[in-house]
Amino acid sequence: MAETTEKTTASVSAEESVNALRIKYLQADIIWKVVSLLVFVATGVYVVLVFKKVINLTLWGNSLVVLLLLVAIFVCVYMLPHFLKMGSKHKAYSSKYKEAFLKPTLEEAFSKGEYNETEKISTRDLTRNSMIKKAKSAVANDCISGVYKKIPFLRYDLALRYGKKKAGSDCVMIVAQIKTRLKSEVQIIGNDFKIGGMDYEQPESFCKILSSNEKFDSKFSVYAKDQDDGQKFLRDSLATKIAKFKAGGPIALFFDKDEVSLIIRRNKDAMEAPVYKKVQKSRAVKEANDEVEIIKEWIEVLEDCI
């Protein structure tokens, strides 16, 4: 009984300390947004009044007001966030949130489990995947590594940027170190999977293959470097498991000799600290457990089908 009380007290204390950091960042965020809104409204009102000739200043007077408004906009956009220390406050809050609630849950879920908020993944590791090679930039965070059912894996949030217009995509990527029966790469792409705002295109030198599972073929396109190799690999049991797998977003799969990569498209970064909602340990732990379940279910697909 005493032990339970101590755990509850510690949990409440952790929530309070994390919420205190959240409020500090939230206050800075509100100040920045209110001041910026006032400046932009004042600029808009001035432009309207000048256009309707309600204000008739001299050329010099008009130029001075415009200059002051431009300076105010510059200060709001670039200098005020720095003055309010928004970056450092958000970093302190986010790190404390993940250290207090996410890290223990994620590390306890797996053998050799390890969580790193800002794990640096080498460009070589990222660009090994043929899809990532097309990206202009790739940034990874919230990395989970571990072993499940004797299969080592690495999972991380991935922000990809494509093209000059900076079209981007937020993804989750899970790389499992597992020996397959393949001699060359096979790609299985969900028909609803888009990356950088674009449909995924059939890669050069790959051929499209079909399975014996109509439901699977209606949901996915399969590309293989070697048609015979890919056809032998794509057994009905694998197709059925993938068709039933729920990842919480459109998926793309990359099978190679020594590893399998799963990319899940998301509308937003996973496991991020809430800003406008009060922090609750139960909600944070549930979010972490949801990510754990996706990893486990995916590896179980691989264990059963490869």
PDB file of C-alpha atoms in Angstrom:
ATOM      1  CA  MET A   1       0.000   0.000   0.000  1.00  0.00           C
ATOM      2  CA  ALA A   2       2.797   2.391   0.955  1.00  0.00           C
ATOM      3  CA  GLU A   3       4.684   1.528  -2.233  1.00  0.00           C
ATOM      4  CA  THR A   4       1.593   2.274  -4.368  1.00  0.00           C
ATOM      5  CA  THR A   5       1.140   5.618  -2.606  1.00  0.00           C
ATOM      6  CA  GLU A   6       4.790   6.514  -3.245  1.00  0.00           C
ATOM      7  CA  LYS A   7       4.449   5.689  -6.968  1.00  0.00           C
ATOM      8  CA  THR A   8       1.275   7.788  -7.248  1.00  0.00           C
ATOM      9  CA  THR A   9       2.948  10.710  -5.468  1.00  0.00           C
ATOM     10  CA  ALA A  10       6.008  10.454  -7.741  1.00  0.00           C
ATOM     11  CA  SER A  11       3.760  10.357 -10.819  1.00  0.00           C
ATOM     12  CA  VAL A  12       1.853  13.475  -9.696  1.00  0.00           C
ATOM     13  CA  SER A  13       5.134  15.231  -8.878  1.00  0.00           C
ATOM     14  CA  ALA A  14       6.520  14.409 -12.342  1.00  0.00           C
ATOM     15  CA  GLU A  15       3.352  15.706 -14.001  1.00  0.00           C
ATOM     16  CA  GLU A  16       3.567  18.941 -11.998  1.00  0.00           C
ATOM     17  CA  SER A  17       7.224  19.577 -12.860  1.00  0.00           C
ATOM     18  CA  VAL A  18       6.664  18.861 -16.564  1.00  0.00           C
ATOM     19  CA  ASN A  19       3.529  21.030 -16.633  1.00  0.00           C
ATOM     20  CA  ALA A  20       5.482  23.875 -15.019  1.00  0.00           C
ATOM     21  CA  LEU A  21       7.901  23.796 -17.970  1.00  0.00           C
ATOM     22  CA  ARG A  22       4.969  23.574 -20.400  1.00  0.00           C
ATOM     23  CA  ILE A  23       3.386  26.689 -18.898  1.00  0.00           C
ATOM     24  CA  LYS A  24       6.654  28.642 -19.203  1.00  0.00           C
ATOM     25  CA  TYR A  25       6.809  27.829 -22.903  1.00  0.00           C
ATOM     26  CA  LEU A  26       3.069  28.421 -23.367  1.00  0.00           C
ATOM     27  CA  GLN A  27       3.305  31.892 -21.817  1.00  0.00           C
ATOM     28  CA  ALA A  28       6.123  32.839 -24.192  1.00  0.00           C
ATOM     29  CA  ASP A  29       4.170  31.390 -27.120  1.00  0.00           C
ATOM     30  CA  ILE A  30       1.044  33.409 -26.238  1.00  0.00           C
ATOM     31  CA  ILE A  31       3.022  36.653 -25.820  1.00  0.00           C
ATOM     32  CA  TRP A  32       4.673  36.136 -29.204  1.00  0.00           C
ATOM     33  CA  LYS A  33       1.392  35.385 -30.964  1.00  0.00           C
ATOM     34  CA  VAL A  34      -0.511  38.285 -29.364  1.00  0.00           C
ATOM     35  CA  VAL A  35       2.216  40.847 -30.125  1.00  0.00           C
ATOM     36  CA  SER A  36       2.598  39.526 -33.685  1.00  0.00           C
ATOM     37  CA  LEU A  37      -1.170  39.637 -34.227  1.00  0.00           C
ATOM     38  CA  LEU A  38      -1.354  43.245 -33.009  1.00  0.00           C
ATOM     39  CA  VAL A  39       1.485  44.292 -35.325  1.00  0.00           C
ATOM     40  CA  PHE A  40      -0.049  42.579 -38.363  1.00  0.00           C
ATOM     41  CA  VAL A  41      -3.510  44.017 -37.586  1.00  0.00           C
ATOM     42  CA  ALA A  42      -2.025  47.507 -37.193  1.00  0.00           C
ATOM     43  CA  THR A  43      -0.239  47.098 -40.533  1.00  0.00           C
ATOM     44  CA  GLY A  44      -3.446  45.966 -42.234  1.00  0.00           C
ATOM     45  CA  VAL A  45      -5.478  48.819 -40.736  1.00  0.00           C
ATOM     46  CA  TYR A  46      -2.888  51.372 -41.808  1.00  0.00           C
ATOM     47  CA  VAL A  47      -2.847  50.055 -45.393  1.00  0.00           C
ATOM     48  CA  VAL A  48      -6.666  50.210 -45.570  1.00  0.00           C
ATOM     49  CA  LEU A  49      -6.787  53.747 -44.155  1.00  0.00           C
ATOM     50  CA  VAL A  50      -4.148  54.952 -46.614  1.00  0.00           C
ATOM     51  CA  PHE A  51      -5.942  53.242 -49.519  1.00  0.00           C
ATOM     52  CA  LYS A  52      -9.245  54.940 -48.541  1.00  0.00           C
ATOM     53  CA  LYS A  53      -7.385  58.244 -48.099  1.00  0.00           C
ATOM     54  CA  VAL A  54      -8.475  58.562 -44.470  1.00  0.00           C
ATOM     55  CA  ILE A  55      -4.811  59.175 -43.634  1.00  0.00           C
ATOM     56  CA  ASN A  56      -2.981  61.729 -45.751  1.00  0.00           C
ATOM     57  CA  LEU A  57       0.648  61.911 -44.694  1.00  0.00           C
ATOM     58  CA  THR A  58       3.502  63.446 -46.574  1.00  0.00           C
ATOM     59  CA  LEU A  59       5.752  61.148 -48.575  1.00  0.00           C
ATOM     60  CA  TRP A  60       8.353  61.247 -45.811  1.00  0.00           C
ATOM     61  CA  GLY A  61       5.768  60.653 -43.102  1.00  0.00           C
ATOM     62  CA  ASN A  62       4.252  57.743 -44.986  1.00  0.00           C
ATOM     63  CA  SER A  63       7.699  56.245 -45.630  1.00  0.00           C
ATOM     64  CA  LEU A  64       8.586  56.536 -41.940  1.00  0.00           C
ATOM     65  CA  VAL A  65       5.411  54.730 -40.816  1.00  0.00           C
ATOM     66  CA  VAL A  66       5.955  51.960 -43.387  1.00  0.00           C
ATOM     67  CA  LEU A  67       9.567  51.573 -42.245  1.00  0.00           C
ATOM     68  CA  LEU A  68       8.497  51.333 -38.593  1.00  0.00           C
ATOM     69  CA  LEU A  69       5.875  48.713 -39.430  1.00  0.00           C
ATOM     70  CA  LEU A  70       8.401  46.661 -41.419  1.00  0.00           C
ATOM     71  CA  VAL A  71      10.844  46.835 -38.506  1.00  0.00           C
ATOM     72  CA  ALA A  72       8.062  45.748 -36.118  1.00  0.00           C
ATOM     73  CA  ILE A  73       7.209  42.776 -38.362  1.00  0.00           C
ATOM     74  CA  PHE A  74      10.885  41.789 -38.559  1.00  0.00           C
ATOM     75  CA  VAL A  75      11.209  41.993 -34.766  1.00  0.00           C
ATOM     76  CA  CYS A  76       8.085  39.851 -34.260  1.00  0.00           C
ATOM     77  CA  VAL A  77       9.109  37.174 -36.734  1.00  0.00           C
ATOM     78  CA  TYR A  78      12.829  36.892 -36.008  1.00  0.00           C
ATOM     79  CA  MET A  79      13.851  38.656 -32.783  1.00  0.00           C
ATOM     80  CA  LEU A  80      10.930  38.280 -30.363  1.00  0.00           C
ATOM     81  CA  PRO A  81      11.075  34.433 -30.243  1.00  0.00           C
ATOM     82  CA  HIS A  82      14.792  34.684 -29.448  1.00  0.00           C
ATOM     83  CA  PHE A  83      14.182  37.376 -26.808  1.00  0.00           C
ATOM     84  CA  LEU A  84      11.477  35.223 -25.183  1.00  0.00           C
ATOM     85  CA  LYS A  85      13.845  32.199 -25.305  1.00  0.00           C
ATOM     86  CA  MET A  86      11.122  30.137 -26.955  1.00  0.00           C
ATOM     87  CA  GLY A  87      13.531  27.635 -28.483  1.00  0.00           C
ATOM     88  CA  SER A  88      15.316  26.802 -25.232  1.00  0.00           C
ATOM     89  CA  LYS A  89      12.052  26.703 -23.255  1.00  0.00           C
ATOM     90  CA  HIS A  90      10.434  24.308 -25.713  1.00  0.00           C
ATOM     91  CA  LYS A  91      13.532  22.102 -25.768  1.00  0.00           C
ATOM     92  CA  ALA A  92      13.636  21.944 -21.959  1.00  0.00           C
ATOM     93  CA  TYR A  93       9.939  21.076 -21.792  1.00  0.00           C
ATOM     94  CA  SER A  94      10.027  18.496 -24.589  1.00  0.00           C
ATOM     95  CA  SER A  95      13.131  16.771 -23.194  1.00  0.00           C
ATOM     96  CA  LYS A  96      11.685  16.592 -19.676  1.00  0.00           C
ATOM     97  CA  TYR A  97       8.375  15.223 -21.009  1.00  0.00           C
ATOM     98  CA  LYS A  98      10.064  12.456 -22.987  1.00  0.00           C
ATOM     99  CA  GLU A  99      12.577  11.625 -20.268  1.00  0.00           C
ATOM    100  CA  ALA A 100       9.879  11.376 -17.592  1.00  0.00           C
ATOM    101  CA  PHE A 101       7.138   9.512 -19.450  1.00  0.00           C
ATOM    102  CA  LEU A 102       8.229   8.065 -22.794  1.00  0.00           C
ATOM    103  CA  LYS A 103      11.751   6.779 -22.166  1.00  0.00           C
ATOM    104  CA  PRO A 104      10.874   4.346 -19.301  1.00  0.00           C
ATOM    105  CA  THR A 105       7.867   2.915 -21.167  1.00  0.00           C
ATOM    106  CA  LEU A 106       9.736   2.415 -24.431  1.00  0.00           C
ATOM    107  CA  GLU A 107      12.895   0.942 -22.908  1.00  0.00           C
ATOM    108  CA  GLU A 108      11.011  -1.514 -20.688  1.00  0.00           C
ATOM    109  CA  ALA A 109       8.986  -2.861 -23.623  1.00  0.00           C
ATOM    110  CA  PHE A 110      11.926  -4.522 -25.402  1.00  0.00           C
ATOM    111  CA  SER A 111      15.025  -6.552 -24.724  1.00  0.00           C
ATOM    112  CA  LYS A 112      18.028  -4.195 -24.971  1.00  0.00           C
ATOM    113  CA  GLY A 113      15.536  -1.373 -25.338  1.00  0.00           C
ATOM    114  CA  GLU A 114      16.983   2.106 -25.697  1.00  0.00           C
ATOM    115  CA  TYR A 115      15.322   5.453 -26.431  1.00  0.00           C
ATOM    116  CA  ASN A 116      17.112   8.581 -27.677  1.00  0.00           C
ATOM    117  CA  GLU A 117      15.239  11.801 -28.362  1.00  0.00           C
ATOM    118  CA  THR A 118      17.835  13.209 -30.766  1.00  0.00           C
ATOM    119  CA  GLU A 119      19.729  10.168 -32.007  1.00  0.00           C
ATOM    120  CA  LYS A 120      22.001  11.104 -34.901  1.00  0.00           C
ATOM    121  CA  ILE A 121      21.467   8.675 -37.765  1.00  0.00           C
ATOM    122  CA  SER A 122      24.111   8.718 -40.457  1.00  0.00           C
ATOM    123  CA  THR A 123      23.255   9.829 -43.977  1.00  0.00           C
ATOM    124  CA  ARG A 124      24.575   6.481 -45.182  1.00  0.00           C
ATOM    125  CA  ASP A 125      22.055   4.584 -43.051  1.00  0.00           C
ATOM    126  CA  LEU A 126      19.202   6.795 -44.193  1.00  0.00           C
ATOM    127  CA  THR A 127      19.993   6.752 -47.902  1.00  0.00           C
ATOM    128  CA  ARG A 128      20.419   2.993 -48.017  1.00  0.00           C
ATOM    129  CA  ASN A 129      16.671   2.930 -48.603  1.00  0.00           C
ATOM    130  CA  SER A 130      15.866   3.648 -52.254  1.00  0.00           C
ATOM    131  CA  MET A 131      12.986   5.979 -51.370  1.00  0.00           C
ATOM    132  CA  ILE A 132      15.070   8.120 -49.022  1.00  0.00           C
ATOM    133  CA  LYS A 133      17.699   8.618 -51.731  1.00  0.00           C
ATOM    134  CA  LYS A 134      15.219  10.857 -53.567  1.00  0.00           C
ATOM    135  CA  ALA A 135      14.850  13.211 -50.590  1.00  0.00           C
ATOM    136  CA  LYS A 136      16.740  16.503 -50.496  1.00  0.00           C
ATOM    137  CA  SER A 137      17.056  16.190 -46.733  1.00  0.00           C
ATOM    138  CA  ALA A 138      16.133  13.740 -43.983  1.00  0.00           C
ATOM    139  CA  VAL A 139      16.087  14.418 -40.240  1.00  0.00           C
ATOM    140  CA  ALA A 140      15.465  11.695 -37.644  1.00  0.00           C
ATOM    141  CA  ASN A 141      14.455  11.861 -33.970  1.00  0.00           C
ATOM    142  CA  ASP A 142      12.683   9.841 -31.275  1.00  0.00           C
ATOM    143  CA  CYS A 143      14.767   6.753 -31.964  1.00  0.00           C
ATOM    144  CA  ILE A 144      13.861   3.429 -30.359  1.00  0.00           C
ATOM    145  CA  SER A 145      16.214   0.493 -30.679  1.00  0.00           C
ATOM    146  CA  GLY A 146      15.876  -2.969 -29.241  1.00  0.00           C
ATOM    147  CA  VAL A 147      15.286  -6.645 -29.887  1.00  0.00           C
ATOM    148  CA  TYR A 148      11.884  -8.310 -30.187  1.00  0.00           C
ATOM    149  CA  LYS A 149      11.492 -12.042 -30.782  1.00  0.00           C
ATOM    150  CA  LYS A 150      15.251 -12.179 -31.441  1.00  0.00           C
ATOM    151  CA  ILE A 151      14.954  -9.616 -34.265  1.00  0.00           C
ATOM    152  CA  PRO A 152      16.972  -6.372 -33.780  1.00  0.00           C
ATOM    153  CA  PHE A 153      15.217  -3.199 -34.936  1.00  0.00           C
ATOM    154  CA  LEU A 154      15.551   0.571 -35.077  1.00  0.00           C
ATOM    155  CA  ARG A 155      12.500   2.832 -35.135  1.00  0.00           C
ATOM    156  CA  TYR A 156      12.509   6.604 -35.560  1.00  0.00           C
ATOM    157  CA  ASP A 157      10.444   9.589 -36.630  1.00  0.00           C
ATOM    158  CA  LEU A 158      11.641  10.857 -39.973  1.00  0.00           C
ATOM    159  CA  ALA A 159      11.054  14.266 -41.564  1.00  0.00           C
ATOM    160  CA  LEU A 160      11.717  14.125 -45.316  1.00  0.00           C
ATOM    161  CA  ARG A 161      11.966  17.084 -47.665  1.00  0.00           C
ATOM    162  CA  TYR A 162      11.639  16.859 -51.435  1.00  0.00           C
ATOM    163  CA  GLY A 163      12.271  19.338 -54.244  1.00  0.00           C
ATOM    164  CA  LYS A 164      12.811  23.083 -54.379  1.00  0.00           C
ATOM    165  CA  LYS A 165       9.374  23.877 -52.953  1.00  0.00           C
ATOM    166  CA  LYS A 166      10.333  22.093 -49.734  1.00  0.00           C
ATOM    167  CA  ALA A 167       7.369  19.733 -49.905  1.00  0.00           C
ATOM    168  CA  GLY A 168       7.769  17.473 -46.923  1.00  0.00           C
ATOM    169  CA  SER A 169       6.505  14.344 -45.285  1.00  0.00           C
ATOM    170  CA  ASP A 170       6.445  13.193 -41.678  1.00  0.00           C
ATOM    171  CA  CYS A 171       7.012   9.458 -41.401  1.00  0.00           C
ATOM    172  CA  VAL A 172       7.807   6.701 -38.971  1.00  0.00           C
ATOM    173  CA  MET A 173      10.491   4.302 -40.169  1.00  0.00           C
ATOM    174  CA  ILE A 174      11.133   0.864 -38.666  1.00  0.00           C
ATOM    175  CA  VAL A 175      14.188  -1.038 -39.865  1.00  0.00           C
ATOM    176  CA  ALA A 176      14.363  -4.713 -38.847  1.00  0.00           C
ATOM    177  CA  GLN A 177      17.612  -6.639 -39.204  1.00  0.00           C
ATOM    178  CA  ILE A 178      16.375  -9.934 -40.597  1.00  0.00           C
ATOM    179  CA  LYS A 179      17.632 -12.351 -43.225  1.00  0.00           C
ATOM    180  CA  THR A 180      15.189 -12.781 -46.101  1.00  0.00           C
ATOM    181  CA  ARG A 181      15.153 -15.293 -48.940  1.00  0.00           C
ATOM    182  CA  LEU A 182      15.685 -12.482 -51.442  1.00  0.00           C
ATOM    183  CA  LYS A 183      18.568 -11.969 -53.835  1.00  0.00           C
ATOM    184  CA  SER A 184      17.505  -8.391 -54.660  1.00  0.00           C
ATOM    185  CA  GLU A 185      15.122  -5.686 -53.403  1.00  0.00           C
ATOM    186  CA  VAL A 186      11.328  -5.949 -53.407  1.00  0.00           C
ATOM    187  CA  GLN A 187       9.106  -2.925 -52.728  1.00  0.00           C
ATOM    188  CA  ILE A 188       5.487  -3.135 -51.572  1.00  0.00           C
ATOM    189  CA  ILE A 189       3.797   0.276 -51.755  1.00  0.00           C
ATOM    190  CA  GLY A 190       0.316   1.097 -50.449  1.00  0.00           C
ATOM    191  CA  ASN A 191      -1.836   2.605 -53.212  1.00  0.00           C
ATOM    192  CA  ASP A 192      -2.734   5.466 -50.827  1.00  0.00           C
ATOM    193  CA  PHE A 193       0.928   6.139 -50.007  1.00  0.00           C
ATOM    194  CA  LYS A 194       2.206   9.572 -51.061  1.00  0.00           C
ATOM    195  CA  ILE A 195       5.573  11.074 -50.277  1.00  0.00           C
ATOM    196  CA  GLY A 196       6.416  14.769 -50.571  1.00  0.00           C
ATOM    197  CA  GLY A 197       2.878  15.363 -51.836  1.00  0.00           C
ATOM    198  CA  MET A 198       3.468  13.065 -54.822  1.00  0.00           C
ATOM    199  CA  ASP A 199       2.325   9.576 -55.765  1.00  0.00           C
ATOM    200  CA  TYR A 200       5.059   6.975 -55.544  1.00  0.00           C
ATOM    201  CA  GLU A 201       6.372   6.094 -58.991  1.00  0.00           C
ATOM    202  CA  GLN A 202       7.560   2.705 -60.168  1.00  0.00           C
ATOM    203  CA  PRO A 203      11.353   2.755 -59.853  1.00  0.00           C
ATOM    204  CA  GLU A 204      13.500   2.255 -62.931  1.00  0.00           C
ATOM    205  CA  SER A 205      14.804  -1.279 -63.522  1.00  0.00           C
ATOM    206  CA  PHE A 206      11.993  -2.714 -61.339  1.00  0.00           C
ATOM    207  CA  CYS A 207       9.120  -4.777 -62.730  1.00  0.00           C
ATOM    208  CA  LYS A 208       5.592  -4.843 -61.321  1.00  0.00           C
ATOM    209  CA  ILE A 209       4.300  -8.181 -60.044  1.00  0.00           C
ATOM    210  CA  LEU A 210       0.940  -9.467 -58.794  1.00  0.00           C
ATOM    211  CA  SER A 211       0.120 -11.843 -55.961  1.00  0.00           C
ATOM    212  CA  SER A 212      -2.576 -14.504 -55.841  1.00  0.00           C
ATOM    213  CA  ASN A 213      -4.462 -12.389 -53.281  1.00  0.00           C
ATOM    214  CA  GLU A 214      -7.006 -10.027 -54.910  1.00  0.00           C
ATOM    215  CA  LYS A 215      -7.609  -8.048 -51.707  1.00  0.00           C
ATOM    216  CA  PHE A 216      -3.873  -7.448 -51.338  1.00  0.00           C
ATOM    217  CA  ASP A 217      -3.472  -6.431 -55.007  1.00  0.00           C
ATOM    218  CA  SER A 218      -6.295  -3.885 -54.645  1.00  0.00           C
ATOM    219  CA  LYS A 219      -4.418  -2.179 -51.792  1.00  0.00           C
ATOM    220  CA  PHE A 220      -0.761  -2.480 -52.818  1.00  0.00           C
ATOM    221  CA  SER A 221       1.593  -2.275 -55.780  1.00  0.00           C
ATOM    222  CA  VAL A 222       4.604  -4.604 -55.742  1.00  0.00           C
ATOM    223  CA  TYR A 223       7.879  -3.880 -57.552  1.00  0.00           C
ATOM    224  CA  ALA A 224      10.816  -6.284 -57.801  1.00  0.00           C
ATOM    225  CA  LYS A 225      14.273  -6.014 -59.319  1.00  0.00           C
ATOM    226  CA  ASP A 226      14.074  -9.666 -60.303  1.00  0.00           C
ATOM    227  CA  GLN A 227      10.607 -10.869 -61.327  1.00  0.00           C
ATOM    228  CA  ASP A 228      11.124 -14.563 -60.504  1.00  0.00           C
ATOM    229  CA  ASP A 229      12.781 -13.746 -57.183  1.00  0.00           C
ATOM    230  CA  GLY A 230       9.957 -11.372 -56.236  1.00  0.00           C
ATOM    231  CA  GLN A 231       7.223 -13.771 -57.298  1.00  0.00           C
ATOM    232  CA  LYS A 232       8.651 -16.599 -55.158  1.00  0.00           C
ATOM    233  CA  PHE A 233       9.022 -14.249 -52.208  1.00  0.00           C
ATOM    234  CA  LEU A 234       5.474 -12.862 -52.346  1.00  0.00           C
ATOM    235  CA  ARG A 235       3.699 -15.861 -50.895  1.00  0.00           C
ATOM    236  CA  ASP A 236      -0.018 -15.678 -50.102  1.00  0.00           C
ATOM    237  CA  SER A 237       0.682 -15.870 -46.345  1.00  0.00           C
ATOM    238  CA  LEU A 238       2.854 -12.738 -46.510  1.00  0.00           C
ATOM    239  CA  ALA A 239       0.341 -10.863 -48.679  1.00  0.00           C
ATOM    240  CA  THR A 240      -2.492 -11.741 -46.279  1.00  0.00           C
ATOM    241  CA  LYS A 241      -0.538 -10.591 -43.207  1.00  0.00           C
ATOM    242  CA  ILE A 242       0.442  -7.281 -44.821  1.00  0.00           C
ATOM    243  CA  ALA A 243      -3.128  -6.610 -46.010  1.00  0.00           C
ATOM    244  CA  LYS A 244      -4.380  -7.037 -42.416  1.00  0.00           C
ATOM    245  CA  PHE A 245      -1.578  -5.027 -40.782  1.00  0.00           C
ATOM    246  CA  LYS A 246      -2.775  -1.699 -39.308  1.00  0.00           C
ATOM    247  CA  ALA A 247      -0.041   0.904 -38.944  1.00  0.00           C
ATOM    248  CA  GLY A 248      -2.107   4.052 -38.396  1.00  0.00           C
ATOM    249  CA  GLY A 249      -1.289   5.479 -41.834  1.00  0.00           C
ATOM    250  CA  PRO A 250      -0.348   4.616 -45.433  1.00  0.00           C
ATOM    251  CA  ILE A 251       2.687   2.328 -45.649  1.00  0.00           C
ATOM    252  CA  ALA A 252       5.599   1.446 -47.920  1.00  0.00           C
ATOM    253  CA  LEU A 253       7.734  -1.675 -47.400  1.00  0.00           C
ATOM    254  CA  PHE A 254      11.272  -2.355 -48.585  1.00  0.00           C
ATOM    255  CA  PHE A 255      12.577  -5.920 -48.416  1.00  0.00           C
ATOM    256  CA  ASP A 256      16.255  -6.661 -49.040  1.00  0.00           C
ATOM    257  CA  LYS A 257      18.668  -9.501 -48.271  1.00  0.00           C
ATOM    258  CA  ASP A 258      19.564  -8.453 -44.732  1.00  0.00           C
ATOM    259  CA  GLU A 259      16.895  -5.998 -43.603  1.00  0.00           C
ATOM    260  CA  VAL A 260      13.309  -4.888 -44.002  1.00  0.00           C
ATOM    261  CA  SER A 261      12.208  -1.246 -43.814  1.00  0.00           C
ATOM    262  CA  LEU A 262       8.671  -0.107 -43.036  1.00  0.00           C
ATOM    263  CA  ILE A 263       7.735   3.530 -43.691  1.00  0.00           C
ATOM    264  CA  ILE A 264       4.450   4.834 -42.241  1.00  0.00           C
ATOM    265  CA  ARG A 265       3.138   8.190 -43.424  1.00  0.00           C
ATOM    266  CA  ARG A 266       1.833  10.383 -40.618  1.00  0.00           C
ATOM    267  CA  ASN A 267       0.103  13.755 -40.601  1.00  0.00           C
ATOM    268  CA  LYS A 268       2.252  14.854 -37.675  1.00  0.00           C
ATOM    269  CA  ASP A 269       5.271  13.847 -35.638  1.00  0.00           C
ATOM    270  CA  ALA A 270       4.542  11.102 -33.116  1.00  0.00           C
ATOM    271  CA  MET A 271       5.090  11.244 -29.349  1.00  0.00           C
ATOM    272  CA  GLU A 272       5.426  15.035 -29.151  1.00  0.00           C
ATOM    273  CA  ALA A 273       4.803  16.957 -25.934  1.00  0.00           C
ATOM    274  CA  PRO A 274       1.392  18.726 -25.921  1.00  0.00           C
ATOM    275  CA  VAL A 275       1.485  22.516 -25.664  1.00  0.00           C
ATOM    276  CA  TYR A 276      -2.157  23.542 -25.262  1.00  0.00           C
ATOM    277  CA  LYS A 277      -3.275  20.545 -23.184  1.00  0.00           C
ATOM    278  CA  LYS A 278      -2.255  19.691 -19.647  1.00  0.00           C
ATOM    279  CA  VAL A 279       0.318  16.909 -19.465  1.00  0.00           C
ATOM    280  CA  GLN A 280      -1.038  13.607 -18.176  1.00  0.00           C
ATOM    281  CA  LYS A 281       1.240  10.642 -17.619  1.00  0.00           C
ATOM    282  CA  SER A 282      -1.491   8.173 -18.601  1.00  0.00           C
ATOM    283  CA  ARG A 283      -1.961   9.848 -21.992  1.00  0.00           C
ATOM    284  CA  ALA A 284       1.795   9.976 -22.650  1.00  0.00           C
ATOM    285  CA  VAL A 285       2.261   6.322 -21.695  1.00  0.00           C
ATOM    286  CA  LYS A 286      -0.653   5.277 -23.928  1.00  0.00           C
ATOM    287  CA  GLU A 287       0.905   7.100 -26.885  1.00  0.00           C
ATOM    288  CA  ALA A 288       4.238   5.373 -26.248  1.00  0.00           C
ATOM    289  CA  ASN A 289       2.512   1.991 -25.919  1.00  0.00           C
ATOM    290  CA  ASP A 290       0.703   2.555 -29.228  1.00  0.00           C
ATOM    291  CA  GLU A 291       4.101   2.913 -30.929  1.00  0.00           C
ATOM    292  CA  VAL A 292       5.367  -0.190 -29.114  1.00  0.00           C
ATOM    293  CA  GLU A 293       2.407  -2.236 -30.368  1.00  0.00           C
ATOM    294  CA  ILE A 294       3.017  -1.189 -33.979  1.00  0.00           C
ATOM    295  CA  ILE A 295       6.651  -2.339 -33.717  1.00  0.00           C
ATOM    296  CA  LYS A 296       5.654  -5.655 -32.152  1.00  0.00           C
ATOM    297  CA  GLU A 297       2.850  -6.356 -34.624  1.00  0.00           C
ATOM    298  CA  TRP A 298       5.100  -5.554 -37.578  1.00  0.00           C
ATOM    299  CA  ILE A 299       7.907  -7.823 -36.382  1.00  0.00           C
ATOM    300  CA  GLU A 300       5.347 -10.576 -35.801  1.00  0.00           C
ATOM    301  CA  VAL A 301       4.341 -10.211 -39.460  1.00  0.00           C
ATOM    302  CA  LEU A 302       7.989 -10.689 -40.437  1.00  0.00           C
ATOM    303  CA  GLU A 303       8.488 -13.569 -38.020  1.00  0.00           C
ATOM    304  CA  ASP A 304       5.473 -15.430 -39.374  1.00  0.00           C
ATOM    305  CA  CYS A 305       6.007 -14.780 -43.048  1.00  0.00           C
ATOM    306  CA  ILE A 306       9.738 -14.745 -43.784  1.00  0.00           C
TER     307      ILE A 306
END
